[in-house]
XYZ file of C-alpha atoms in Angstrom:
298
model
C -43.210 -16.778 57.162
C -45.185 -20.033 57.223
C -43.627 -23.458 56.653
C -42.911 -24.186 53.009
C -43.204 -27.557 51.320
C -42.350 -28.335 47.691
C -44.003 -30.962 45.494
C -42.700 -32.207 42.109
C -45.225 -34.602 40.587
C -44.302 -36.369 37.349
C -47.255 -37.222 35.143
C -47.333 -39.663 32.220
C -48.418 -37.164 29.596
C -46.107 -34.979 27.548
C -47.713 -34.929 24.097
C -51.282 -33.738 24.592
C -50.567 -30.263 25.978
C -54.280 -29.525 26.394
C -54.463 -32.349 28.906
C -51.293 -31.105 30.631
C -52.794 -27.634 31.033
C -55.959 -29.069 32.600
C -53.869 -31.053 35.053
C -51.688 -28.043 35.907
C -54.892 -26.017 36.515
C -55.372 -28.114 39.633
C -52.373 -26.276 41.054
C -53.283 -22.877 39.738
C -56.704 -23.012 41.359
C -55.546 -24.068 44.828
C -55.196 -21.310 47.394
C -51.949 -21.253 49.359
C -49.672 -22.756 46.698
C -47.536 -21.266 43.947
C -46.859 -22.930 40.595
C -43.145 -22.511 39.971
C -42.506 -24.462 36.792
C -43.752 -27.200 34.466
C -42.287 -28.759 31.338
C -43.323 -31.485 28.925
C -41.243 -33.870 26.833
C -42.779 -35.606 23.809
C -40.199 -38.388 23.583
C -40.401 -39.190 27.288
C -44.209 -38.583 27.105
C -43.951 -37.080 30.530
C -44.375 -33.733 32.285
C -42.659 -32.484 35.428
C -44.563 -29.981 37.555
C -43.090 -27.995 40.439
C -45.079 -26.092 43.055
C -44.746 -25.108 46.696
C -46.647 -23.518 49.529
C -48.045 -24.124 52.995
C -47.849 -27.905 53.647
C -51.576 -28.660 53.942
C -52.327 -26.579 50.862
C -49.618 -28.458 48.945
C -51.196 -31.778 49.929
C -54.603 -30.501 48.819
C -53.210 -29.389 45.431
C -51.360 -32.695 44.986
C -54.580 -34.659 45.558
C -56.493 -32.429 43.114
C -53.759 -32.958 40.529
C -53.909 -36.735 40.967
C -57.679 -36.722 40.502
C -57.497 -34.795 37.220
C -54.532 -36.820 35.943
C -56.242 -40.160 36.553
C -59.372 -38.868 34.835
C -57.530 -37.691 31.710
C -54.661 -40.162 31.293
C -55.215 -43.794 30.261
C -52.136 -45.863 31.079
C -53.406 -48.809 29.078
C -52.563 -46.910 25.869
C -49.527 -45.006 27.107
C -46.133 -45.208 25.354
C -42.976 -43.180 25.990
C -39.227 -43.295 26.494
C -39.235 -42.731 30.256
C -39.900 -45.560 32.764
C -43.376 -45.192 34.224
C -46.031 -47.083 36.147
C -48.947 -44.679 36.574
C -50.852 -41.648 35.324
C -49.176 -39.798 38.142
C -45.910 -41.716 38.229
C -44.199 -40.209 41.250
C -45.259 -37.617 43.833
C -42.338 -36.422 46.008
C -42.780 -33.991 48.892
C -39.684 -31.923 49.708
C -39.270 -29.917 52.944
C -38.012 -26.390 52.171
C -38.549 -24.204 55.249
C -39.710 -24.749 58.853
C -40.925 -28.288 58.274
C -38.940 -31.379 59.243
C -38.455 -34.484 57.194
C -40.396 -36.401 59.879
C -43.379 -34.071 59.465
C -43.098 -34.407 55.707
C -43.132 -38.186 55.994
C -46.365 -38.115 58.029
C -47.987 -35.773 55.505
C -46.884 -38.021 52.623
C -48.620 -41.006 54.244
C -51.879 -39.067 54.594
C -51.611 -37.911 50.987
C -50.873 -41.419 49.748
C -53.952 -42.809 51.510
C -56.133 -40.023 50.086
C -54.863 -40.646 46.539
C -55.546 -44.379 46.875
C -59.088 -43.827 48.162
C -60.167 -40.937 45.895
C -58.370 -41.911 42.674
C -58.861 -45.719 42.878
C -55.096 -46.062 42.438
C -52.423 -48.178 44.064
C -49.815 -46.212 46.034
C -46.410 -47.320 47.305
C -44.442 -45.141 49.750
C -40.827 -44.558 48.750
C -37.595 -42.705 49.718
C -37.716 -41.482 53.331
C -41.361 -42.560 53.657
C -40.751 -46.172 52.561
C -42.368 -48.857 54.678
C -39.393 -51.195 54.108
C -35.735 -50.652 53.045
C -36.197 -52.410 49.704
C -38.940 -49.914 48.793
C -36.814 -46.767 49.140
C -35.422 -46.793 45.613
C -37.950 -45.665 42.977
C -36.139 -47.628 40.271
C -36.689 -50.871 42.219
C -40.393 -50.119 42.721
C -40.878 -49.212 39.070
C -38.740 -52.037 37.609
C -40.687 -53.774 34.845
C -42.805 -50.656 34.420
C -46.550 -50.354 34.010
C -46.808 -53.487 31.876
C -45.914 -55.822 34.816
C -47.467 -53.895 37.748
C -50.743 -55.824 37.834
C -48.747 -59.003 38.583
C -45.879 -57.454 40.499
C -48.123 -56.015 43.232
C -49.309 -59.544 44.044
C -45.821 -60.441 45.261
C -45.371 -60.192 49.032
C -42.460 -57.770 48.834
C -44.263 -55.409 46.437
C -47.799 -55.286 47.839
C -48.699 -51.546 47.692
C -49.091 -49.626 50.930
C -52.517 -48.308 49.854
C -55.004 -48.977 47.134
C -58.025 -50.893 45.789
C -58.441 -54.641 45.792
C -57.933 -54.854 42.008
C -55.329 -53.117 39.860
C -56.755 -50.171 37.986
C -55.299 -50.411 34.453
C -56.292 -46.853 33.575
C -54.578 -45.204 36.538
C -51.732 -47.609 37.250
C -49.649 -47.016 40.384
C -47.866 -44.027 41.934
C -44.945 -43.677 44.361
C -45.449 -41.035 47.056
C -42.810 -40.025 49.574
C -40.677 -37.455 51.336
C -37.199 -36.787 49.971
C -34.489 -34.089 49.788
C -34.210 -31.908 46.662
C -32.796 -33.550 43.541
C -31.677 -32.349 40.113
C -33.116 -33.826 36.919
C -30.281 -33.451 34.453
C -29.892 -34.608 30.827
C -26.772 -34.626 28.645
C -27.110 -34.951 24.860
C -24.510 -36.611 22.656
C -23.449 -36.016 19.012
C -24.683 -39.444 17.955
C -27.900 -41.354 17.422
C -26.298 -44.544 18.790
C -28.334 -45.160 21.932
C -25.991 -47.988 22.944
C -23.284 -45.418 23.663
C -25.629 -43.432 25.918
C -26.618 -46.624 27.756
C -22.978 -47.626 28.198
C -22.155 -44.197 29.649
C -25.198 -44.326 31.913
C -23.953 -47.645 33.285
C -20.592 -46.066 34.097
C -22.080 -43.182 36.142
C -25.135 -44.718 37.799
C -24.881 -45.825 41.416
C -26.410 -49.243 40.764
C -23.434 -50.116 38.516
C -20.725 -48.748 40.821
C -20.732 -45.147 39.576
C -21.595 -42.001 41.500
C -23.399 -42.895 44.753
C -26.302 -40.468 44.331
C -26.771 -40.752 40.547
C -29.561 -42.585 38.770
C -29.053 -42.689 35.007
C -30.257 -44.263 31.809
C -29.549 -43.888 28.081
C -32.220 -43.245 25.480
C -32.733 -41.777 21.988
C -34.506 -38.436 21.647
C -36.346 -38.944 18.370
C -37.162 -35.237 17.882
C -33.455 -34.273 17.764
C -31.974 -37.608 16.681
C -29.541 -37.441 19.598
C -28.677 -40.110 22.125
C -29.149 -38.802 25.661
C -27.854 -39.672 29.113
C -30.781 -38.869 31.363
C -30.257 -38.784 35.095
C -31.465 -37.777 38.533
C -28.873 -36.480 40.985
C -30.648 -37.366 44.193
C -28.155 -35.645 46.518
C -26.449 -32.871 44.509
C -24.347 -31.771 47.488
C -22.395 -35.031 47.176
C -22.862 -35.983 43.499
C -22.388 -32.649 41.772
C -23.433 -31.548 38.301
C -19.889 -30.634 37.276
C -18.382 -33.996 38.203
C -21.083 -35.924 36.412
C -20.750 -33.715 33.314
C -16.991 -34.174 33.239
C -17.305 -37.963 33.503
C -19.934 -38.157 30.763
C -17.826 -35.979 28.468
C -14.730 -38.085 29.148
C -16.611 -41.324 28.456
C -18.156 -39.909 25.289
C -14.686 -39.140 23.912
C -13.810 -42.826 24.271
C -16.487 -43.551 21.651
C -15.425 -40.726 19.381
C -18.463 -38.543 20.130
C -18.925 -35.284 22.003
C -21.414 -33.598 24.308
C -23.563 -31.204 22.282
C -25.553 -29.674 25.132
C -27.207 -30.428 28.439
C -30.426 -29.424 30.155
C -31.885 -29.128 33.603
C -35.519 -30.278 33.880
C -37.524 -28.259 36.340
C -35.838 -26.228 39.085
C -32.350 -26.432 40.510
C -30.939 -25.276 43.877
C -28.794 -22.171 43.465
C -25.963 -23.840 45.426
C -25.588 -26.461 42.703
C -24.935 -23.768 40.078
C -22.640 -21.810 42.387
C -20.641 -25.009 43.079
C -20.309 -25.520 39.315
C -19.054 -21.947 38.853
C -16.569 -22.346 41.710
C -15.200 -25.531 40.138
C -14.853 -24.361 36.547
C -13.720 -20.799 37.336
C -11.322 -22.035 40.045
C -12.707 -19.462 42.465
C -10.805 -19.224 45.719
C -12.709 -18.877 49.024
C -15.951 -18.005 47.269
C -19.129 -18.359 49.305
C -22.894 -17.972 48.859
C -22.629 -14.719 50.856
C -20.977 -13.151 47.825
C -24.046 -13.758 45.662
C -25.958 -10.486 45.286
C -29.402 -12.099 45.439
C -28.495 -13.902 48.648
C -27.769 -10.619 50.386
C -30.917 -9.015 49.013
C -33.081 -11.814 50.438
C -31.598 -11.495 53.952
């Protein structure tokens, strides 16, 4: 089998589904890649798209997606609950099979330069591809969001790695980089008090002394009227779903509220779900080799 690379672009459009479909068509029409999943959130005003394939084909599809997204999305009028800085907000490349992280980093740099040149858009490399340690964390790059980017990129420490001479207010800026798989995970609470969700997010997020590989924020989902703890588990082998869930539930009880439900956005590694089953079912000496599908795929 050929090398396999995954790409999970996040675009700043989750309300106009006709636009989302046109952007996703950039993936559907590219030979050598497979569209795995895409989902849109009206409150976040954001869509997450997942596809994979042969590395060069993935890079081609990612560039096509960026071109369509920057044509259809106008960041100067964008509003939404999720932090964002560009029409394509983040473009991670994730090595899956027979491609190293070093090779993925090199491909991400070529893709970043192509996006900057062909989409008239500023690009900053992040995660494993970052050009400096302080640029690794997406939250630091995106701090202040779209509204401050035109001024922020003039600062020496935040000058983009690629892009035009002038900030493009329609397209904004995108972070491109190689990284390991992560899990986008949301937990909804039985309250509309967003302060509770924000307090809980501060307890679990790494920046505030919580779980090392957890990025979290609290927000209100207007469609459901529920406060939500929204997070990325950037290394789910170390910061597991079940431990984060237990901590959020415990903290929620302190405020007299409960967890109503949770959701995974996009795809999730099977191991993360198996680890959750092992923990809650107290399975002894269970391994991935006991999963039927694992044996079928051998």
